[in-house]
Short mmCIF file of C-alpha atoms and ligand atoms in Angstrom, two decimals:
data_model
loop_
_atom_site.label_atom_id
_atom_site.label_comp_id
_atom_site.label_asym_id
_atom_site.label_seq_id
_atom_site.Cartn_x
_atom_site.Cartn_y
_atom_site.Cartn_z
CA UNK A 171 56.18 -220.85 114.94
CA UNK A 172 55.76 -217.59 116.81
CA UNK A 173 53.01 -219.27 118.83
CA UNK A 174 50.19 -218.01 116.72
CA UNK A 175 47.23 -220.20 116.46
CA UNK A 176 46.00 -221.78 113.20
CA UNK A 177 42.23 -221.66 113.46
CA UNK A 178 39.87 -224.39 112.10
CA UNK A 179 36.30 -223.27 111.88
CA UNK A 180 33.77 -226.17 111.36
CA UNK A 181 30.31 -225.15 110.25
CA UNK A 182 27.68 -227.78 110.15
CA UNK A 183 24.04 -228.41 111.40
CA UNK A 184 24.71 -230.27 114.79
CA UNK A 185 21.05 -231.61 114.75
CA UNK A 186 21.64 -233.48 111.54
CA UNK A 187 23.05 -236.93 111.56
CA UNK A 188 26.85 -236.85 111.22
CA UNK A 189 26.85 -240.46 109.52
CA UNK A 190 25.34 -238.85 106.39
CA UNK A 191 27.52 -235.71 106.17
CA UNK A 192 30.17 -235.31 103.52
CA UNK A 193 33.35 -233.50 104.84
CA UNK A 194 35.01 -230.34 103.15
CA UNK A 195 38.27 -228.62 104.10
CA UNK A 196 39.08 -225.33 102.58
CA UNK A 197 42.49 -223.67 103.32
CA UNK A 198 43.52 -220.14 102.68
CA UNK A 199 46.92 -218.10 102.71
CA UNK A 200 49.29 -220.82 102.66
CA UNK A 201 51.32 -218.29 100.85
CA UNK A 202 51.47 -215.47 103.53
CA UNK A 203 50.77 -212.33 101.40
CA UNK A 204 47.80 -213.98 99.58
CA UNK A 205 45.20 -212.43 102.01
CA UNK A 206 42.37 -212.28 99.49
CA UNK A 207 42.21 -216.01 100.03
CA UNK A 208 41.49 -215.56 103.68
CA UNK A 209 38.99 -213.01 102.99
CA UNK A 210 37.03 -215.04 100.48
CA UNK A 211 36.88 -217.93 103.22
CA UNK A 212 35.59 -215.56 105.97
CA UNK A 213 32.84 -214.31 103.50
CA UNK A 214 32.09 -217.92 103.00
CA UNK A 215 31.81 -218.49 106.80
CA UNK A 216 29.39 -215.63 106.90
CA UNK A 217 27.31 -217.05 104.12
CA UNK A 218 27.25 -220.61 105.65
CA UNK A 219 25.32 -219.32 108.55
CA UNK A 220 22.45 -217.90 106.57
CA UNK A 221 19.18 -219.61 105.70
CA UNK A 222 20.47 -219.97 102.20
CA UNK A 223 23.02 -222.51 103.34
CA UNK A 224 20.69 -224.76 105.55
CA UNK A 225 20.67 -227.75 103.12
CA UNK A 226 24.54 -227.58 102.97
CA UNK A 227 24.88 -227.37 106.77
CA UNK A 228 22.45 -230.44 107.01
CA UNK A 229 24.29 -232.54 104.53
CA UNK A 230 28.09 -231.52 104.90
CA UNK A 231 30.43 -230.61 107.55
CA UNK A 232 32.61 -227.65 106.18
CA UNK A 233 35.98 -226.91 107.74
CA UNK A 234 37.53 -223.70 107.14
CA UNK A 235 41.14 -222.73 107.73
CA UNK A 236 41.39 -219.24 106.50
CA UNK A 237 44.82 -218.17 107.82
CA UNK A 238 47.26 -221.00 107.28
CA UNK A 239 50.48 -219.10 107.48
CA UNK A 240 49.98 -216.54 110.26
CA UNK A 241 53.53 -215.47 110.92
CA UNK A 242 53.60 -214.19 107.29
CA UNK A 243 50.29 -212.25 107.47
CA UNK A 244 51.69 -208.98 108.39
CA UNK A 245 55.03 -209.11 106.47
CA UNK A 246 53.44 -210.11 103.25
CA UNK A 247 55.96 -213.04 103.03
CA UNK A 248 55.36 -215.76 100.56
CA UNK A 249 56.92 -218.68 102.55
CA UNK A 250 56.68 -219.10 106.33
CA UNK A 251 59.43 -217.91 108.89
CA UNK A 252 61.68 -220.77 107.86
CA UNK A 253 61.49 -219.75 104.30
CA UNK A 254 59.58 -222.88 103.35
CA UNK A 255 56.65 -222.84 100.60
CA UNK A 256 53.98 -224.39 102.72
CA UNK A 257 51.86 -225.16 99.82
CA UNK A 258 54.50 -227.31 98.30
CA UNK A 259 55.80 -228.94 101.44
CA UNK A 260 54.57 -232.49 100.84
CA UNK A 261 56.06 -235.65 99.32
CA UNK A 262 54.79 -239.03 98.26
CA UNK A 263 56.32 -240.94 101.29
CA UNK A 264 56.86 -238.80 104.12
CA UNK A 265 55.10 -235.89 106.12
CA UNK A 266 55.46 -232.34 105.67
CA UNK A 267 58.26 -230.58 107.42
CA UNK A 268 56.72 -227.46 108.85
CA UNK A 269 54.17 -226.98 111.85
CA UNK A 270 51.85 -225.09 109.55
CA UNK A 271 51.81 -227.86 106.83
CA UNK A 272 51.67 -230.41 109.45
CA UNK A 273 48.48 -228.98 110.93
CA UNK A 274 46.88 -229.16 107.54
CA UNK A 275 48.12 -232.85 106.97
CA UNK A 276 46.96 -233.79 110.41
CA UNK A 277 43.41 -232.16 109.65
CA UNK A 278 43.34 -234.08 106.34
CA UNK A 279 44.12 -237.28 107.91
CA UNK A 280 41.54 -236.85 110.60
CA UNK A 281 38.71 -235.71 108.36
CA UNK A 282 39.47 -237.63 105.17
CA UNK A 283 37.34 -235.11 103.40
CA UNK A 284 35.42 -235.59 100.17
CA UNK A 285 36.56 -232.11 99.00
CA UNK A 286 39.84 -230.17 99.76
CA UNK A 287 40.38 -226.68 98.35
CA UNK A 288 43.64 -224.56 98.62
CA UNK A 289 42.86 -220.96 98.08
CA UNK A 290 45.49 -218.55 96.86
CA UNK A 291 45.35 -214.91 95.95
CA UNK A 292 46.77 -211.43 96.31
CA UNK A 293 47.48 -209.02 99.26
CA UNK A 294 44.62 -206.56 99.72
CA UNK A 295 46.61 -203.80 97.98
CA UNK A 296 45.88 -205.29 94.40
CA UNK A 297 48.97 -203.88 93.07
CA UNK A 298 48.92 -206.11 90.07
CA UNK A 299 46.07 -207.66 87.98
CA UNK A 300 45.98 -211.37 88.63
CA UNK A 301 44.20 -213.86 86.60
CA UNK A 302 41.80 -215.92 88.61
CA UNK A 303 41.82 -219.66 88.14
CA UNK A 304 40.43 -223.02 89.42
CA UNK A 305 42.17 -226.34 89.66
CA UNK A 306 45.02 -224.59 87.84
CA UNK A 307 48.35 -224.98 89.42
CA UNK A 308 48.55 -228.30 87.63
CA UNK A 309 48.23 -229.99 90.93
CA UNK A 310 45.96 -232.81 89.79
CA UNK A 311 47.33 -233.33 86.19
CA UNK A 312 49.37 -236.44 87.26
CA UNK A 313 46.75 -237.76 89.59
CA UNK A 314 43.63 -236.76 87.80
CA UNK A 315 41.24 -239.55 88.18
CA UNK A 316 38.40 -237.73 90.03
CA UNK A 317 36.38 -236.04 87.34
CA UNK A 318 38.27 -232.82 88.29
CA UNK A 319 38.32 -231.03 85.00
CA UNK A 320 34.55 -231.36 84.60
CA UNK A 321 34.05 -230.31 88.22
CA UNK A 322 36.44 -227.25 87.72
CA UNK A 323 34.69 -226.27 84.58
CA UNK A 324 31.41 -225.83 86.68
CA UNK A 325 33.34 -223.51 88.97
CA UNK A 326 34.87 -221.52 86.13
CA UNK A 327 31.33 -221.02 84.68
CA UNK A 328 29.83 -219.95 88.06
CA UNK A 329 32.40 -217.23 88.22
CA UNK A 330 32.12 -216.10 84.79
CA UNK A 331 28.35 -215.91 85.04
CA UNK A 332 28.86 -213.48 87.88
CA UNK A 333 31.28 -211.26 85.73
CA UNK A 334 34.51 -212.58 87.00
CA UNK A 335 36.94 -213.70 84.13
CA UNK A 336 38.80 -217.08 84.78
CA UNK A 337 41.91 -218.40 83.39
CA UNK A 338 42.01 -221.94 82.01
CA UNK A 339 45.03 -224.28 82.25
CA UNK A 340 43.92 -225.75 78.81
CA UNK A 341 44.44 -222.59 77.20
CA UNK A 342 47.95 -222.09 78.53
CA UNK A 343 49.71 -225.40 77.58
CA UNK A 344 53.01 -223.90 76.98
CA UNK A 345 53.37 -222.93 80.78
CA UNK A 346 53.27 -226.61 81.67
CA UNK A 347 56.25 -227.47 79.45
CA UNK A 348 59.08 -225.83 81.65
CA UNK A 349 58.16 -228.14 84.58
CA UNK A 350 58.00 -231.44 82.58
CA UNK A 351 61.50 -232.93 82.56
CA UNK A 352 61.98 -234.84 85.87
CA UNK A 353 59.18 -232.76 87.48
CA UNK A 354 56.71 -235.51 87.71
CA UNK A 355 54.13 -233.85 89.79
CA UNK A 356 53.93 -230.57 87.85
CA UNK A 357 53.19 -228.64 91.00
CA UNK A 358 53.55 -224.87 90.82
CA UNK A 359 56.90 -223.51 91.92
CA UNK A 360 57.68 -226.74 93.73
CA UNK A 361 59.93 -228.89 91.79
CA UNK A 362 59.93 -232.45 93.07
CA UNK A 363 57.75 -231.53 96.11
CA UNK A 364 54.06 -232.03 96.23
CA UNK A 365 51.38 -229.67 96.90
CA UNK A 366 48.70 -229.98 99.60
CA UNK A 367 46.15 -230.57 96.98
CA UNK A 368 48.15 -233.66 95.61
CA UNK A 369 48.83 -234.83 99.06
CA UNK A 370 44.95 -234.84 99.88
CA UNK A 371 44.22 -236.83 96.64
CA UNK A 372 47.10 -239.11 97.24
CA UNK A 373 46.24 -239.97 100.84
CA UNK A 374 42.51 -240.09 100.79
CA UNK A 375 41.39 -240.05 97.25
CA UNK A 376 39.94 -236.52 98.05
CA UNK A 377 38.74 -234.22 95.16
CA UNK A 378 41.14 -231.41 95.37
CA UNK A 379 41.19 -227.83 93.91
CA UNK A 380 43.61 -225.16 93.86
CA UNK A 381 41.97 -221.58 93.38
CA UNK A 382 43.54 -218.33 92.61
CA UNK A 383 41.25 -215.65 94.12
CA UNK A 384 41.80 -212.11 93.28
CA UNK A 385 38.49 -210.64 94.22
CA UNK A 386 36.97 -212.14 97.48
CA UNK A 387 33.52 -211.99 96.13
CA UNK A 388 34.50 -214.26 93.09
CA UNK A 389 36.23 -216.74 95.58
CA UNK A 390 33.00 -216.87 97.65
CA UNK A 391 30.84 -217.52 94.54
CA UNK A 392 33.13 -220.44 93.49
CA UNK A 393 33.39 -221.90 97.01
CA UNK A 394 29.47 -221.88 97.21
CA UNK A 395 29.24 -223.58 93.60
CA UNK A 396 31.49 -226.27 94.86
CA UNK A 397 29.44 -226.92 97.95
CA UNK A 398 26.25 -227.01 95.81
CA UNK A 399 27.83 -229.45 93.41
CA UNK A 400 28.43 -231.66 96.54
CA UNK A 401 24.56 -231.65 96.92
CA UNK A 402 23.57 -233.38 93.68
CA UNK A 403 24.42 -236.70 92.27
CA UNK A 404 27.35 -236.25 89.77
CA UNK A 405 26.92 -237.27 86.22
CA UNK A 406 27.95 -240.90 86.77
CA UNK A 407 26.52 -241.34 90.12
CA UNK A 408 23.13 -242.36 91.50
CA UNK A 409 23.45 -240.59 94.96
CA UNK A 410 24.36 -237.01 95.86
CA UNK A 411 28.04 -236.32 96.45
CA UNK A 412 31.28 -235.11 95.42
CA UNK A 413 32.76 -237.38 92.66
CA UNK A 414 35.08 -239.37 94.53
CA UNK A 415 33.48 -242.67 94.89
CA UNK A 416 34.99 -244.40 91.96
CA UNK A 417 38.75 -245.02 92.22
CA UNK A 418 39.66 -247.45 89.51
CA UNK A 419 38.45 -247.90 86.02
CA UNK A 420 39.66 -250.59 83.56
CA UNK A 421 37.50 -250.25 80.31
CA UNK A 422 33.87 -251.13 81.58
CA UNK A 423 34.76 -252.27 84.98
CA UNK A 424 35.06 -249.73 87.92
CA UNK A 425 35.98 -250.35 91.70
CA UNK A 426 33.79 -247.99 93.64
CA UNK A 427 33.41 -247.06 97.55
CA UNK A 428 30.69 -249.00 99.24
CA UNK A 429 27.95 -247.65 101.48
CA UNK A 430 24.49 -246.06 102.03
CA UNK A 431 25.73 -243.18 104.12
CA UNK A 432 28.62 -240.64 103.62
CA UNK A 433 30.54 -242.11 106.47
CA UNK A 434 30.40 -245.69 105.18
CA UNK A 435 31.48 -244.47 101.72
CA UNK A 436 34.31 -242.50 103.18
CA UNK A 437 35.72 -245.44 105.35
CA UNK A 438 35.42 -247.70 102.15
CA UNK A 439 36.87 -245.13 99.89
CA UNK A 440 39.87 -244.68 102.14
CA UNK A 441 40.49 -248.39 102.58
CA UNK A 442 40.20 -249.31 98.76
CA UNK A 443 42.29 -246.29 97.70
CA UNK A 444 45.08 -247.26 100.36
CA UNK A 445 45.13 -250.71 98.98
CA UNK A 446 44.48 -249.77 95.26
CA UNK A 447 47.98 -251.18 94.34
CA UNK A 448 46.44 -254.58 95.22
CA UNK A 449 43.58 -254.44 92.62
CA UNK A 450 43.40 -256.69 89.75
CA UNK A 451 40.52 -256.87 87.39
CA UNK A 452 40.11 -259.66 84.71
CA UNK A 453 37.35 -259.29 82.29
CA UNK A 454 35.79 -261.02 79.38
CA UNK A 455 37.16 -259.64 76.26
CA UNK A 456 34.11 -258.98 73.88
CA UNK A 457 32.20 -256.75 71.87
CA UNK A 458 29.01 -255.34 73.76
CA UNK A 459 27.37 -258.69 73.13
CA UNK A 460 24.97 -259.04 76.04
CA UNK A 461 27.07 -260.79 78.58
CA UNK A 462 29.74 -259.12 80.91
CA UNK A 463 32.10 -261.28 82.79
CA UNK A 464 34.59 -259.69 85.48
CA UNK A 465 36.64 -261.07 88.31
CA UNK A 466 38.21 -258.94 90.84
CA UNK A 467 41.19 -260.01 93.06
CA UNK A 468 43.09 -258.41 96.02
CA UNK A 469 45.90 -261.08 95.44
CA UNK A 470 48.57 -259.77 93.05
CA UNK A 471 49.70 -263.33 92.32
CA UNK A 472 46.47 -263.68 90.44
CA UNK A 473 47.89 -261.35 87.67
CA UNK A 474 50.41 -264.02 86.20
CA UNK A 475 47.68 -266.79 86.67
CA UNK A 476 44.86 -264.96 85.06
CA UNK A 477 46.82 -262.67 82.62
CA UNK A 478 45.29 -264.33 79.48
CA UNK A 479 43.05 -267.36 79.69
CA UNK A 480 40.30 -269.00 77.58
CA UNK A 481 37.09 -268.04 79.23
CA UNK A 482 35.79 -271.62 79.98
CA UNK A 483 39.20 -272.70 81.40
CA UNK A 484 39.19 -269.61 83.53
CA UNK A 485 35.59 -270.20 84.95
CA UNK A 486 36.41 -273.86 85.41
CA UNK A 487 39.45 -273.07 87.52
CA UNK A 488 37.82 -270.05 89.37
CA UNK A 489 34.88 -272.27 90.33
CA UNK A 490 37.11 -274.97 91.56
CA UNK A 491 39.39 -272.92 93.55
CA UNK A 492 36.58 -270.81 95.15
CA UNK A 493 34.30 -273.83 95.67
CA UNK A 494 31.42 -272.41 93.63
CA UNK A 495 29.42 -273.87 91.06
CA UNK A 496 29.67 -271.92 87.80
CA UNK A 497 28.00 -274.43 85.29
CA UNK A 498 25.26 -271.88 84.62
CA UNK A 499 27.55 -269.04 83.71
CA UNK A 500 29.86 -271.36 81.63
CA UNK A 501 26.62 -272.34 79.81
CA UNK A 502 25.79 -268.61 79.28
CA UNK A 503 29.26 -267.91 77.95
CA UNK A 504 28.67 -270.55 75.30
CA UNK A 505 25.84 -268.68 73.81
CA UNK A 506 28.32 -265.59 73.29
CA UNK A 507 30.62 -266.62 70.73
CA UNK A 508 32.88 -263.63 70.85
CA UNK A 509 33.38 -263.92 74.54
CA UNK A 510 36.38 -266.28 74.43
CA UNK A 511 39.06 -265.11 76.82
CA UNK A 512 39.80 -262.97 79.76
CA UNK A 513 42.42 -260.35 80.17
CA UNK A 514 43.80 -259.23 83.46
CA UNK A 515 44.84 -255.59 84.45
CA UNK A 516 46.61 -254.22 87.53
CA UNK A 517 46.39 -250.64 88.79
CA UNK A 518 49.60 -248.84 89.15
CA UNK A 519 50.80 -248.70 92.70
CA UNK A 520 50.41 -244.98 93.46
CA UNK A 521 48.44 -245.54 96.57
CA UNK A 522 49.28 -247.07 99.88
CA UNK A 523 51.77 -244.17 100.97
CA UNK A 524 52.42 -245.56 104.53
CA UNK A 525 52.91 -249.21 103.33
CA UNK A 526 50.04 -250.55 105.09
CA UNK A 527 49.82 -254.33 105.24
CA UNK A 528 47.77 -255.90 102.46
CA UNK A 529 44.06 -256.50 102.98
CA UNK A 530 42.63 -260.06 102.41
CA UNK A 531 39.08 -258.68 102.12
CA UNK A 532 37.38 -255.36 101.90
CA UNK A 533 36.56 -254.80 105.56
CA UNK A 534 34.65 -251.81 104.84
CA UNK A 535 32.74 -253.07 101.90
CA UNK A 536 33.20 -252.98 98.19
CA UNK A 537 31.09 -251.91 95.14
CA UNK A 538 32.10 -253.19 91.87
CA UNK A 539 30.52 -251.54 88.69
CA UNK A 540 30.05 -252.72 85.19
CA UNK A 541 29.21 -249.96 82.81
CA UNK A 542 27.00 -251.15 79.93
CA UNK A 543 26.31 -249.24 76.65
CA UNK A 544 23.22 -247.20 76.01
CA UNK A 545 20.06 -247.70 78.08
CA UNK A 546 20.40 -251.35 78.71
CA UNK A 547 17.98 -253.73 80.37
CA UNK A 548 19.35 -256.06 82.95
CA UNK A 549 18.12 -259.73 82.50
CA UNK A 550 20.16 -261.56 85.09
CA UNK A 551 22.84 -260.75 87.62
CA UNK A 552 25.16 -263.14 89.18
CA UNK A 553 27.75 -262.40 92.16
CA UNK A 554 30.17 -265.13 93.00
CA UNK A 555 28.16 -267.67 91.09
CA UNK A 556 24.63 -267.08 92.44
CA UNK A 557 21.89 -264.80 91.31
CA UNK A 558 21.36 -261.63 93.21
CA UNK A 559 18.50 -259.20 93.74
CA UNK A 560 18.29 -255.47 93.73
CA UNK A 561 19.82 -254.05 97.03
CA UNK A 562 21.96 -250.94 97.95
CA UNK A 563 23.35 -253.04 100.82
CA UNK A 564 23.74 -256.49 99.53
CA UNK A 565 22.80 -256.91 95.94
CA UNK A 566 22.89 -254.91 92.80
CA UNK A 567 21.73 -251.53 91.68
CA UNK A 568 21.49 -250.06 88.19
CA UNK A 569 20.89 -246.68 86.72
CA UNK A 570 21.21 -244.79 83.47
CA UNK A 571 23.71 -241.92 83.17
CA UNK A 572 23.34 -238.63 81.30
CA UNK A 573 26.01 -239.87 78.98
CA UNK A 574 23.96 -242.70 77.70
CA UNK A 575 25.58 -245.54 79.83
CA UNK A 576 23.88 -247.96 82.14
CA UNK A 577 25.80 -248.41 85.30
CA UNK A 578 25.37 -251.70 87.12
CA UNK A 579 26.70 -251.61 90.75
CA UNK A 580 27.37 -254.90 92.71
CA UNK A 581 27.26 -254.02 96.43
CA UNK A 582 29.32 -256.42 98.54
CA UNK A 583 28.86 -255.74 102.35
CA UNK A 584 32.04 -255.55 104.74
CA UNK A 585 33.71 -258.81 105.10
CA UNK A 586 36.18 -260.24 107.66
CA UNK A 587 39.67 -260.57 106.59
CA UNK A 588 39.75 -264.12 104.92
CA UNK A 589 40.96 -265.54 101.71
CA UNK A 590 37.64 -266.57 100.95
CA UNK A 591 36.53 -262.95 100.30
CA UNK A 592 39.74 -262.02 98.30
CA UNK A 593 38.31 -262.56 94.93
CA UNK A 594 34.76 -261.80 93.43
CA UNK A 595 33.25 -262.70 90.15
CA UNK A 596 30.55 -260.50 88.59
CA UNK A 597 28.44 -261.55 85.68
CA UNK A 598 25.60 -259.67 83.95
CA UNK A 599 23.31 -260.71 81.07
CA UNK A 600 21.60 -257.72 79.73
CA UNK A 601 19.91 -256.38 76.50
CA UNK A 602 21.18 -253.20 75.04
CA UNK A 603 19.26 -251.30 72.27
CA UNK A 604 20.91 -250.89 69.07
CA UNK A 605 22.42 -247.24 69.02
CA UNK A 606 20.76 -245.52 65.96
CA UNK A 607 23.79 -244.53 64.00
CA UNK A 608 21.57 -242.18 61.83
CA UNK A 609 22.19 -241.76 58.14
CA UNK A 610 25.65 -240.68 56.65
CA UNK A 611 24.48 -239.10 53.48
ZN1 ZN B 820 49.69 -218.93 96.42
#
């Protein structure tokens, strides 16, 4: 506002392929006097150019905006010169109102990062003892679909292992209550306005974290831990990355971003997330009996047509309308007498903030997942009525997760906009070992 620049520092290995880099954006000092946040990010910049960070530089592009509120740096002002809380200058529909928050929003829109972090803290004088925390300003409580609690707990532990005590929202539930009536976003000091973290999640399905940093060293340790987590497969995932790939779950069915590279997954993630309000999933209602049947649609009209149907009638109608032969699958369903009907569910329309026109196909690709119980063995897989083979590009993948599920992923490559690709039918025949219930004696 006073003509001072807001710097964005990007650290990455320029020799490594950008296509396979995840993107991170970390912002400090949206609140003017919270300069310990800036110091933590400057320490991080220094660490990121050391040999210890070579792997992170190769596989991630890390954007740092250490001083987001430069006009208030000297005066130790919480808000900006217009007396606006920059952290909470966001809303579901519109754009932020201030040049500083607009700079953050533009950078978020350009990068569509996998991880966004807003760092807060104290002035350097440390006049009061402040509890440090992670993911703590309740910024994700309403929008929490990205494993954030488990992710945040990893960061808590990293700081505590290094000797820095961390405050936890779960232990302070009474603090949430004053914000409840009418305050749907539960954002810190912000009433009905949204924070930058919620904005990042809402627009791009970004994993977002608000951190309170009292000690810059503690902030550094936590930032490094986050970047390390992005280097390994998350507990439900097969490939390394931040847990942002899955954006819709209905019981055992998931919609996930498609792609073999970070750039492909990012494009698919944002397209699917933006249109998540179109998603319908209709699935066979059953006990785990060895056959899973799920239909996916981008046509909201299918909800009333599919809401509850007898399974054979559904498959007959689906096959006729899509022009595919489902005789084999109908016969398979006969063997599973508990698989009698389908039930349809619709995602709540939280996404599509810009009112983008509906899509008639996933132009960036689509991955659909079935989660099977235990260490299941796949016997046969059908996509749109035909048997498919293992392939990360056009076929299926399966893996076991540490929490004792088997994940089956159907990878459907990018399609042109056409009614032909509006719907997909995934079917899996599998064998799941009986779970040993032990003895209750
Ligand atoms: Zn703050």
